[in-house]
Coordinates of N, CA and C in Angstrom, one line a residue:
X1 N 0.8 -1.2 -0.1 CA 0.0 -0.1 0.0 C 1.1 1.3 0.0
X2 N 0.4 2.4 -0.8 CA 1.1 3.5 -1.0 C 1.2 4.2 0.4
X3 N 2.2 4.9 0.7 CA 2.4 5.6 1.8 C 1.3 6.7 2.2
X4 N 1.0 7.3 1.1 CA -0.2 8.3 1.2 C -1.6 7.7 1.3
X5 N -1.6 6.5 0.9 CA -2.8 5.7 1.4 C -3.0 5.3 2.8
X6 N -1.7 4.8 3.1 CA -1.6 4.4 4.6 C -2.1 5.7 5.5
X7 N -1.5 6.6 5.2 CA -1.8 8.0 5.9 C -3.2 8.4 6.0
X8 N -3.9 8.1 4.9 CA -5.2 8.3 4.7 C -6.1 7.4 5.4
X9 N -5.8 6.0 5.6 CA -6.6 5.0 6.2 C -6.3 5.2 7.8
X10 N -5.1 5.6 8.0 CA -4.8 5.9 9.6 C -5.5 7.2 10.1
X11 N -5.7 8.1 9.3 CA -6.5 9.3 9.6 C -7.8 9.1 9.7
X12 N -8.3 8.1 8.9 CA -9.8 7.8 9.0 C -10.1 7.1 10.2
X13 N -9.5 5.9 10.5 CA -9.4 5.2 11.7 C -9.2 6.0 13.1
X14 N -8.5 6.9 13.0 CA -8.3 7.9 14.0 C -9.6 8.8 14.4
X15 N -10.1 9.3 13.3 CA -11.5 9.9 13.3 C -12.6 9.1 13.9
X16 N -12.6 7.9 13.2 CA -13.8 6.9 13.8 C -13.5 6.7 15.4
X17 N -12.4 6.4 15.7 CA -12.0 6.1 17.2 C -12.4 7.2 17.8
X18 N -11.8 8.6 17.4 CA -12.2 9.6 18.3 C -13.6 9.9 18.5
X19 N -14.5 9.7 17.3 CA -16.0 9.8 17.4 C -16.5 8.9 18.4
X20 N -16.0 7.7 18.4 CA -16.5 6.7 19.4 C -16.1 7.2 20.8
X21 N -15.0 7.5 21.2 CA -14.6 8.0 22.4 C -15.6 9.2 22.9
X22 N -15.6 10.1 21.8 CA -16.5 11.2 22.3 C -17.9 10.9 22.6
X23 N -18.5 10.1 21.8 CA -19.9 9.4 21.9 C -20.1 9.0 23.1
X24 N -19.0 7.9 23.4 CA -19.1 7.2 25.0 C -19.0 8.3 26.0
X25 N -18.2 9.2 25.8 CA -18.1 10.5 26.9 C -19.4 11.1 27.0
X26 N -20.0 11.4 25.9 CA -21.3 12.1 26.0 C -22.7 11.2 26.4
X27 N -22.5 10.0 26.3 CA -23.4 9.3 27.1 C -23.4 9.2 28.4
X28 N -22.1 9.3 28.9 CA -22.0 9.4 30.5 C -21.9 10.8 31.1
X29 N -21.6 11.8 30.3 CA -21.5 13.2 30.7 C -22.3 14.2 29.7
X30 N -23.4 13.9 29.5 CA -24.3 14.5 28.6 C -24.3 16.2 29.1
X31 N -24.4 17.0 28.0 CA -24.5 18.5 28.2 C -25.7 18.9 29.1
X32 N -25.7 19.9 29.8 CA -26.9 20.5 30.5 C -27.6 21.2 29.8
X33 N -29.0 20.7 29.5 CA -30.0 21.3 28.7 C -30.1 22.9 29.2
X34 N -30.3 23.6 28.2 CA -30.7 25.1 28.5 C -32.1 25.5 28.5
X35 N -32.7 26.2 29.2 CA -34.0 26.4 29.3 C -34.5 27.6 28.3
X36 N -35.5 27.4 27.7 CA -36.0 28.7 26.7 C -37.0 29.3 27.5
X37 N -36.8 30.5 27.5 CA -37.7 31.6 28.1 C -39.0 31.5 27.5
X38 N -40.2 31.6 28.2 CA -41.5 31.6 27.8 C -42.2 30.2 27.7
X39 N -41.2 29.3 28.0 CA -41.9 27.7 27.8 C -42.2 27.5 29.4
X40 N -43.1 26.3 29.3 CA -43.3 25.4 30.5 C -42.3 24.4 30.7
X41 N -41.6 24.4 31.7 CA -40.4 23.7 31.6 C -40.9 22.1 32.2
X42 N -40.5 21.0 31.7 CA -40.5 19.7 32.2 C -39.0 19.3 32.3
X43 N -38.7 19.1 33.6 CA -37.3 18.7 33.8 C -37.3 17.3 34.3
X44 N -36.7 16.3 33.4 CA -36.7 14.9 33.7 C -35.4 14.5 34.3
X45 N -35.4 14.3 35.5 CA -34.2 13.8 36.2 C -34.2 12.4 36.3
X46 N -33.0 11.8 36.1 CA -32.9 10.3 36.2 C -31.7 9.8 35.9
X47 N -31.6 8.5 35.5 CA -30.4 7.8 35.1 C -30.5 7.3 33.6
X48 N -29.7 6.4 33.4 CA -29.6 6.0 31.7 C -30.9 5.8 31.3
X49 N -32.0 5.2 32.0 CA -33.3 4.9 31.4 C -33.9 6.2 31.0
X50 N -33.7 7.3 31.7 CA -34.1 8.6 31.2 C -33.5 9.2 30.2
X51 N -32.1 9.0 30.3 CA -31.2 9.6 29.3 C -31.5 8.8 27.7
X52 N -31.9 7.7 27.8 CA -32.2 7.0 26.6 C -31.0 6.0 26.3
X53 N -30.5 5.3 27.1 CA -29.5 4.3 26.7 C -29.7 3.2 25.8
X54 N -31.2 2.8 26.1 CA -31.5 1.8 25.3 C -31.8 2.2 23.6
X55 N -31.7 3.4 23.5 CA -32.0 3.9 21.9 C -30.9 4.7 21.6
X56 N -29.5 4.6 22.3 CA -28.4 5.2 21.7 C -28.1 4.7 20.2
X57 N -27.7 5.3 19.2 CA -27.3 6.8 19.4 C -28.5 7.8 18.9
X58 N -29.9 7.4 19.1 CA -31.1 8.1 18.7 C -31.8 8.7 19.9
X59 N -31.2 9.1 21.0 CA -31.9 9.2 22.3 C -32.4 10.6 22.2
X60 N -32.0 11.5 21.3 CA -32.6 12.8 21.2 C -33.9 12.8 20.5
X61 N -34.2 11.6 19.8 CA -35.6 11.4 19.2 C -36.4 10.3 19.9
X62 N -35.7 9.4 20.4 CA -36.5 8.0 20.9 C -36.5 7.9 22.5
X63 N -35.8 8.7 23.2 CA -35.9 8.6 24.7 C -37.3 8.9 25.1
X64 N -37.8 8.5 26.2 CA -39.1 9.1 26.8 C -39.3 10.6 26.9
X65 N -38.2 11.3 27.3 CA -38.4 12.8 27.3 C -38.6 13.4 26.0
X66 N -38.0 12.7 24.7 CA -38.0 13.2 23.5 C -39.4 12.9 23.2
X67 N -39.9 11.7 23.4 CA -41.3 11.4 23.0 C -42.4 12.4 23.7
X68 N -42.1 12.8 25.0 CA -42.9 13.5 25.9 C -43.0 15.1 25.2
X69 N -42.0 15.3 24.8 CA -41.8 16.8 23.9 C -42.8 16.7 23.0
X70 N -42.9 15.7 22.2 CA -43.5 15.5 20.9 C -45.1 15.6 21.2
X71 N -45.4 14.9 22.4 CA -46.9 14.8 22.7 C -47.3 16.1 23.4
X72 N -46.5 16.8 24.2 CA -47.0 18.1 24.8 C -47.0 19.2 24.0
X73 N -46.0 19.5 23.0 CA -46.0 20.4 21.9 C -45.2 21.6 22.4
X74 N -45.4 22.7 21.5 CA -44.5 23.9 21.4 C -44.6 24.7 22.9
X75 N -45.6 24.5 23.5 CA -45.6 25.4 24.6 C -44.9 25.0 25.8
X76 N -44.5 23.7 25.7 CA -43.6 23.1 26.6 C -42.0 22.8 26.1
X77 N -41.2 22.8 27.1 CA -40.0 22.4 26.9 C -39.5 21.2 27.7
X78 N -39.4 20.1 27.3 CA -39.1 19.0 27.9 C -37.6 18.9 28.0
X79 N -36.9 18.9 29.1 CA -35.5 18.8 29.2 C -34.9 17.5 29.9
X80 N -34.3 16.8 29.2 CA -33.7 15.6 29.5 C -32.3 15.7 30.3
X81 N -32.6 15.6 31.6 CA -31.6 15.8 32.8 C -30.9 14.4 33.1
X82 N -31.4 13.3 32.3 CA -31.1 11.9 32.8 C -29.3 11.9 32.5
X83 N -28.8 11.1 33.3 CA -27.2 10.8 33.2 C -27.1 9.2 33.7
X84 N -26.3 8.7 32.8 CA -26.2 7.1 32.9 C -25.4 7.1 34.3
X85 N -25.8 5.8 35.0 CA -25.1 5.2 35.9 C -25.4 6.0 37.4
X86 N -26.1 7.1 37.3 CA -26.1 8.0 38.7 C -27.1 7.3 39.7
X87 N -26.8 7.7 40.9 CA -27.6 7.2 42.0 C -28.2 8.4 42.8
X88 N -29.4 8.2 43.3 CA -29.9 9.3 44.2 C -29.1 9.2 45.5
X89 N -28.6 8.1 45.9 CA -27.9 8.2 47.3 C -26.6 8.9 47.0
X90 N -26.1 9.8 47.9 CA -25.0 10.6 47.8 C -23.8 9.7 48.0
X91 N -24.1 8.5 48.8 CA -23.0 7.6 49.0 C -22.7 6.6 48.2
X92 N -23.7 6.6 46.9 CA -23.4 5.7 45.9 C -22.2 6.0 45.0
X93 N -22.0 5.1 44.0 CA -20.7 5.1 43.3 C -20.5 6.5 42.4
X94 N -22.0 6.6 41.9 CA -21.9 7.9 41.0 C -23.0 8.8 41.3
X95 N -23.2 9.6 42.3 CA -24.2 10.5 42.9 C -24.6 11.4 42.0
X96 N -25.9 11.5 41.6 CA -26.3 12.6 40.7 C -26.3 13.9 41.2
X97 N -26.4 14.1 42.4 CA -26.2 15.5 43.0 C -24.8 15.9 43.1
X98 N -23.9 15.2 42.8 CA -22.4 15.7 42.4 C -22.3 16.3 41.0
X99 N -23.2 16.1 40.1 CA -23.4 16.5 38.7 C -23.8 17.9 38.6
X100 N -23.4 18.7 37.4 CA -23.8 20.2 37.3 C -25.4 20.0 37.1
X101 N -25.8 19.1 36.5 CA -27.3 19.0 36.3 C -28.1 19.2 37.3
X102 N -27.4 18.9 38.6 CA -28.3 18.9 39.8 C -28.6 20.3 40.2
X103 N -27.5 21.0 40.2 CA -27.6 22.5 40.5 C -28.5 23.2 39.5
X104 N -28.2 23.1 38.3 CA -28.8 23.7 37.2 C -30.4 23.5 37.2
X105 N -30.7 22.3 37.6 CA -32.3 22.1 37.5 C -33.0 22.9 38.5
X106 N -32.5 23.3 39.5 CA -33.1 24.2 40.4 C -32.9 25.7 40.3
X107 N -32.4 26.1 38.9 CA -32.3 27.4 38.6 C -33.2 27.7 37.3
X108 N -34.3 26.7 37.3 CA -35.1 26.9 36.1 C -36.5 27.4 36.7
X109 N -37.2 28.1 36.0 CA -38.5 28.9 36.2 C -39.6 27.9 35.6
X110 N -40.9 28.1 36.4 CA -42.1 27.6 35.8 C -41.9 26.2 35.4
X111 N -41.4 25.4 36.3 CA -40.9 24.0 36.1 C -41.8 22.8 37.0
X112 N -41.9 21.7 36.1 CA -42.3 20.5 36.7 C -41.5 19.4 36.6
X113 N -41.0 18.8 37.8 CA -39.8 17.8 37.8 C -40.6 16.5 37.7
X114 N -39.9 15.6 36.7 CA -40.2 14.4 36.6 C -39.0 13.6 37.3
X115 N -39.1 12.9 38.4 CA -37.9 12.2 39.0 C -38.0 10.7 39.0
X116 N -37.0 10.2 38.5 CA -37.0 8.6 38.4 C -35.4 8.3 38.5
X117 N -35.2 8.1 40.0 CA -33.8 7.5 40.3 C -34.0 6.5 41.3
X118 N -33.3 5.4 41.2 CA -33.4 4.3 41.9 C -32.8 2.9 41.4
X119 N -32.8 2.7 40.2 CA -32.1 1.6 39.5 C -30.8 1.3 39.9
X120 N -29.9 2.4 39.8 CA -28.5 2.1 40.3 C -28.2 2.2 41.8
X121 N -29.1 2.9 42.4 CA -29.1 2.7 43.9 C -29.4 1.3 44.5
X122 N -30.2 0.4 43.5 CA -30.4 -0.9 44.0 C -29.4 -1.9 44.0
X123 N -28.1 -1.4 43.3 CA -27.1 -2.4 43.3 C -26.5 -2.6 44.7
X124 N -26.0 -3.8 45.0 CA -25.6 -4.3 46.2 C -24.5 -3.3 46.9
X125 N -23.6 -2.9 46.1 CA -22.5 -1.9 46.6 C -23.0 -0.6 46.8
X126 N -24.4 -0.2 46.4 CA -24.8 1.1 46.6 C -25.9 1.3 47.6
X127 N -26.7 0.2 47.9 CA -27.9 0.1 48.5 C -27.9 0.4 50.0
X128 N -28.7 1.4 50.4 CA -28.8 1.9 51.8 C -30.2 2.3 52.0
X129 N -31.1 1.5 52.6 CA -32.5 1.8 52.7 C -32.7 2.9 53.3
X130 N -32.3 3.1 54.6 CA -32.4 4.4 55.4 C -32.1 5.6 54.6
X131 N -30.9 5.4 53.9 CA -30.5 6.6 53.2 C -31.2 6.9 52.0
X132 N -31.6 6.0 51.4 CA -32.4 6.3 50.3 C -33.7 7.0 50.6
X133 N -34.6 6.6 51.8 CA -35.5 7.2 52.2 C -35.3 8.6 52.6
X134 N -34.3 8.8 53.3 CA -33.9 10.1 53.7 C -33.7 11.0 52.4
X135 N -32.7 10.7 51.5 CA -32.5 11.6 50.5 C -33.6 11.9 49.5
X136 N -34.5 10.8 49.3 CA -35.6 11.1 48.5 C -36.6 12.0 49.0
X137 N -36.7 12.0 50.2 CA -37.5 13.2 50.8 C -37.0 14.7 50.9
X138 N -35.6 14.6 50.9 CA -34.8 15.8 50.8 C -35.0 16.5 49.4
X139 N -34.7 15.5 48.3 CA -34.9 15.9 46.9 C -36.1 16.5 46.6
X140 N -37.3 15.7 47.1 CA -38.6 16.1 46.7 C -39.0 17.4 47.4
X141 N -38.5 17.6 48.6 CA -38.9 19.0 49.5 C -38.1 20.1 48.5
X142 N -36.9 19.9 48.0 CA -36.2 20.8 47.1 C -37.0 21.1 45.9
X143 N -37.4 19.9 45.2 CA -38.3 20.2 44.1 C -39.5 20.9 44.4
X144 N -40.3 20.8 45.4 CA -41.4 21.5 45.7 C -41.2 22.9 46.1
X145 N -40.0 23.1 46.5 CA -39.7 24.7 47.0 C -39.5 25.5 45.6
X146 N -39.3 24.7 44.5 CA -39.2 25.5 43.0 C -40.3 25.3 42.1
X147 N -41.2 24.1 42.4 CA -42.0 24.0 41.2 C -42.9 23.0 41.9
X148 N -43.5 22.0 40.9 CA -44.3 21.1 41.1 C -43.4 19.8 40.7
X149 N -43.9 18.5 41.1 CA -43.0 17.3 41.0 C -44.0 16.1 40.9
X150 N -43.6 15.0 40.2 CA -44.1 13.8 40.0 C -43.0 12.8 40.2
X151 N -43.1 11.8 40.9 CA -42.1 10.8 41.1 C -42.6 9.5 40.2
X152 N -41.5 9.0 39.7 CA -41.8 7.6 39.0 C -41.0 6.5 39.6
X153 N -41.9 5.4 39.8 CA -41.1 4.3 40.2 C -40.3 3.6 39.1
X154 N -39.1 3.2 39.4 CA -38.2 2.7 38.1 C -39.0 1.4 37.7
X155 N -38.8 1.2 36.4 CA -39.3 0.0 35.8 C -38.6 -1.4 36.4
X156 N -39.3 -2.4 36.1 CA -39.0 -3.9 36.5 C -37.6 -4.0 35.8
X157 N -36.8 -4.6 36.4 CA -35.3 -5.4 35.9 C -35.7 -6.7 35.5
X158 N -35.2 -7.1 34.2 CA -35.5 -8.4 33.8 C -34.3 -9.3 33.8
X159 N -34.2 -10.4 34.3 CA -33.1 -11.5 34.1 C -32.7 -11.8 32.6
X160 N -31.4 -12.0 32.3 CA -30.9 -12.4 31.0 C -31.4 -13.8 30.7
X161 N -32.0 -13.9 29.5 CA -32.3 -15.2 29.1 C -31.2 -16.3 29.1
X162 N -30.1 -15.8 28.9 CA -28.8 -16.7 29.0 C -28.3 -17.1 30.3
X163 N -28.3 -16.1 31.2 CA -27.8 -16.4 32.5 C -28.8 -16.5 33.6
X164 N -29.9 -16.1 33.2 CA -31.0 -16.0 34.3 C -30.7 -15.0 35.3
X165 N -29.7 -14.1 35.3 CA -29.4 -13.3 36.1 C -29.7 -11.6 35.6
X166 N -30.1 -10.8 36.4 CA -30.4 -9.4 36.1 C -29.1 -8.8 35.9
X167 N -28.9 -8.2 34.6 CA -27.6 -7.5 34.3 C -27.2 -6.3 35.1
X168 N -26.1 -5.7 35.0 CA -25.6 -4.6 35.7 C -25.7 -4.4 37.0
X169 N -25.8 -5.6 37.7 CA -25.7 -5.8 39.3 C -27.0 -5.0 39.9
X170 N -28.1 -4.7 38.8 CA -29.4 -4.2 39.6 C -30.1 -5.4 40.3
X171 N -30.6 -5.1 41.4 CA -31.3 -5.9 42.2 C -33.0 -5.8 41.9
X172 N -33.8 -6.6 41.5 CA -35.1 -6.4 40.9 C -35.8 -6.2 42.3
X173 N -35.5 -7.2 43.8 CA -36.2 -7.0 44.8 C -36.0 -5.9 45.5
X174 N -34.9 -5.4 45.3 CA -34.5 -3.9 45.9 C -35.5 -2.9 45.1
X175 N -35.5 -3.0 43.9 CA -36.6 -2.1 43.1 C -38.0 -2.1 43.8
X176 N -38.5 -3.3 44.1 CA -39.7 -3.3 44.8 C -39.7 -2.7 46.2
X177 N -38.5 -2.7 47.0 CA -38.6 -2.0 48.1 C -38.5 -0.5 48.0
X178 N -37.8 -0.1 46.9 CA -37.7 1.3 46.4 C -39.1 1.9 46.1
X179 N -39.9 0.9 45.4 CA -41.3 1.3 45.1 C -42.0 1.6 46.3
X180 N -42.0 0.9 47.3 CA -42.6 1.0 48.4 C -42.2 2.3 49.4
X181 N -40.8 2.6 49.3 CA -40.3 3.8 49.9 C -41.0 5.1 49.1
X182 N -41.0 5.0 47.9 CA -41.5 6.0 47.2 C -43.0 6.2 47.6
X183 N -43.9 5.1 47.6 CA -45.3 5.3 47.9 C -45.3 6.0 49.4
X184 N -44.6 5.6 50.3 CA -44.9 6.1 51.7 C -44.3 7.6 51.8
X185 N -43.2 7.8 51.1 CA -42.8 9.3 51.2 C -43.6 10.3 50.3
X186 N -44.1 9.9 49.2 CA -44.9 10.7 48.3 C -46.4 10.9 49.1
X187 N -46.8 9.9 49.9 CA -48.1 10.0 50.5 C -48.0 10.9 51.4
X188 N -46.9 10.9 52.3 CA -46.7 12.1 53.3 C -46.8 13.2 52.7
X189 N -46.0 13.5 51.6 CA -45.8 14.8 51.0 C -46.8 15.1 50.0
X190 N -47.7 14.3 49.6 CA -48.8 14.7 48.8 C -48.4 15.0 47.5
X191 N -47.4 14.0 46.9 CA -46.8 14.2 45.6 C -47.5 12.9 44.7
X192 N -47.8 13.2 43.4 CA -48.3 12.1 42.8 C -47.3 11.1 42.3
X193 N -47.6 10.0 42.0 CA -46.5 8.8 41.6 C -47.1 8.3 40.5
X194 N -46.1 7.9 39.6 CA -46.4 7.0 38.5 C -45.8 5.6 38.6
X195 N -46.5 4.6 38.6 CA -45.8 3.2 38.9 C -45.4 2.6 37.6
X196 N -44.3 2.9 37.2 CA -43.6 2.2 35.9 C -43.2 0.8 36.3
X197 N -43.2 0.5 37.4 CA -42.8 -1.0 37.8 C -43.9 -1.8 37.4
X198 N -45.1 -1.5 37.9 CA -46.2 -2.3 37.7 C -46.6 -2.4 36.1
X199 N -46.5 -1.1 35.4 CA -46.7 -0.9 34.0 C -45.9 -1.9 33.2
X200 N -44.6 -2.0 33.6 CA -43.6 -2.8 32.6 C -43.4 -4.2 33.2
X201 N -44.0 -4.8 34.2 CA -43.4 -5.8 34.8 C -43.7 -7.3 33.9
X202 N -44.8 -7.1 33.0 CA -45.1 -8.0 32.1 C -44.8 -7.9 30.7
X203 N -43.9 -6.9 30.5 CA -43.4 -6.5 29.2 C -41.6 -6.7 28.9
X204 N -41.2 -8.0 29.2 CA -39.7 -8.2 28.9 C -39.1 -7.6 27.4
X205 N -40.1 -7.8 26.6 CA -39.8 -7.5 25.1 C -39.5 -5.9 25.0
X206 N -39.7 -5.1 26.0 CA -39.4 -3.7 25.9 C -37.9 -3.4 26.3
X207 N -37.3 -4.4 27.0 CA -36.1 -4.3 27.6 C -35.2 -5.4 27.2
X208 N -34.6 -5.3 25.9 CA -33.7 -6.2 25.4 C -32.6 -6.5 26.4
X209 N -32.0 -5.6 27.1 CA -30.7 -5.8 27.9 C -31.2 -6.2 29.3
X210 N -32.7 -6.1 29.5 CA -33.2 -6.3 31.0 C -33.3 -5.0 31.8
X211 N -32.7 -4.0 31.3 CA -32.7 -2.7 32.2 C -33.2 -1.4 31.3
X212 N -32.8 -1.5 30.1 CA -33.1 -0.1 29.4 C -34.2 -0.3 28.4
X213 N -35.0 0.6 28.3 CA -36.2 0.3 27.4 C -35.8 0.5 25.9
X214 N -36.4 -0.3 25.0 CA -36.0 0.1 23.7 C -37.0 1.2 23.0
X215 N -37.1 1.3 21.7 CA -37.9 2.4 21.2 C -39.3 2.3 21.5
X216 N -39.8 0.9 21.4 CA -41.1 0.7 21.7 C -41.5 0.8 23.1
X217 N -40.4 0.4 23.9 CA -40.9 0.7 25.4 C -40.8 2.1 25.9
X218 N -39.9 3.0 25.3 CA -39.9 4.3 25.6 C -41.4 4.9 25.0
X219 N -41.9 4.7 23.9 CA -43.1 5.1 23.4 C -44.2 4.6 24.4
X220 N -44.4 3.5 24.7 CA -45.2 3.0 25.8 C -45.2 3.7 27.2
X221 N -43.8 3.8 27.7 CA -43.9 4.6 29.0 C -44.3 5.9 28.8
X222 N -44.0 6.8 27.9 CA -44.4 8.3 27.7 C -45.8 8.1 27.6
X223 N -46.4 7.3 26.9 CA -47.9 7.3 26.9 C -48.6 7.0 28.2
X224 N -48.0 6.1 28.9 CA -48.5 5.8 30.2 C -48.3 7.0 31.1
X225 N -47.1 7.7 31.1 CA -46.9 9.1 31.8 C -48.1 10.1 31.6
X226 N -48.4 10.1 30.4 CA -49.4 11.2 29.9 C -50.8 10.6 30.4
X227 N -50.9 9.3 30.4 CA -52.2 9.0 30.8 C -52.4 9.3 32.5
X228 N -51.4 8.9 33.2 CA -51.4 8.8 34.5 C -51.0 10.3 35.3
X229 N -50.7 11.2 34.7 CA -50.2 12.6 35.1 C -51.2 13.8 34.6
X230 N -51.0 14.9 35.3 CA -51.6 16.0 34.9 C -50.7 17.2 34.3
X231 N -49.7 16.6 33.5 CA -48.9 17.6 33.0 C -49.5 18.7 32.1

């Protein structure tokens, strides 16, 4: 192969590799959305399920926040504040509260928060029941001080067909416990709840990897959100 051709191939491979690295970084460190003045803002706080990890690289169009934007129309701005791998627990391996998204979420006016954090908290090296209960209440109080809020129970986690084990260290039984904590906390604070666990528990086909909804799963989830909420 001619030297100039080798240089061209090497440059092309470098560009591909660079794009892959950048894409991976953006999946784990997405930019903070910027509010548009004059809109009603829906801030979707969550982890990779909210971010749209099951529909990458098309999450800007196929994640549940993206579908919600389409359903609500131009008077609204639905802002995807989901970040992969993050926990509600400040003692977790990747706390959401340490991200710039957390502070920015509370600088937005005319806002309704959609909260869904708990899937990564369920992992054995993260889980702390008392801590989750305490920090959920604190987060919801802060949301109520800025606007209105709805809490969503995380979807069911399904075991792999090959191994029979739920992937990514997620513990489905702990997700049930989290659902109970959400019920108790929101009842005391008079905050509405959307039970995505119950809605998804008979639909493994929406979760090819057991955790992240695919395109159809995201569509079904957002339709259920609109049916169950008063956005």
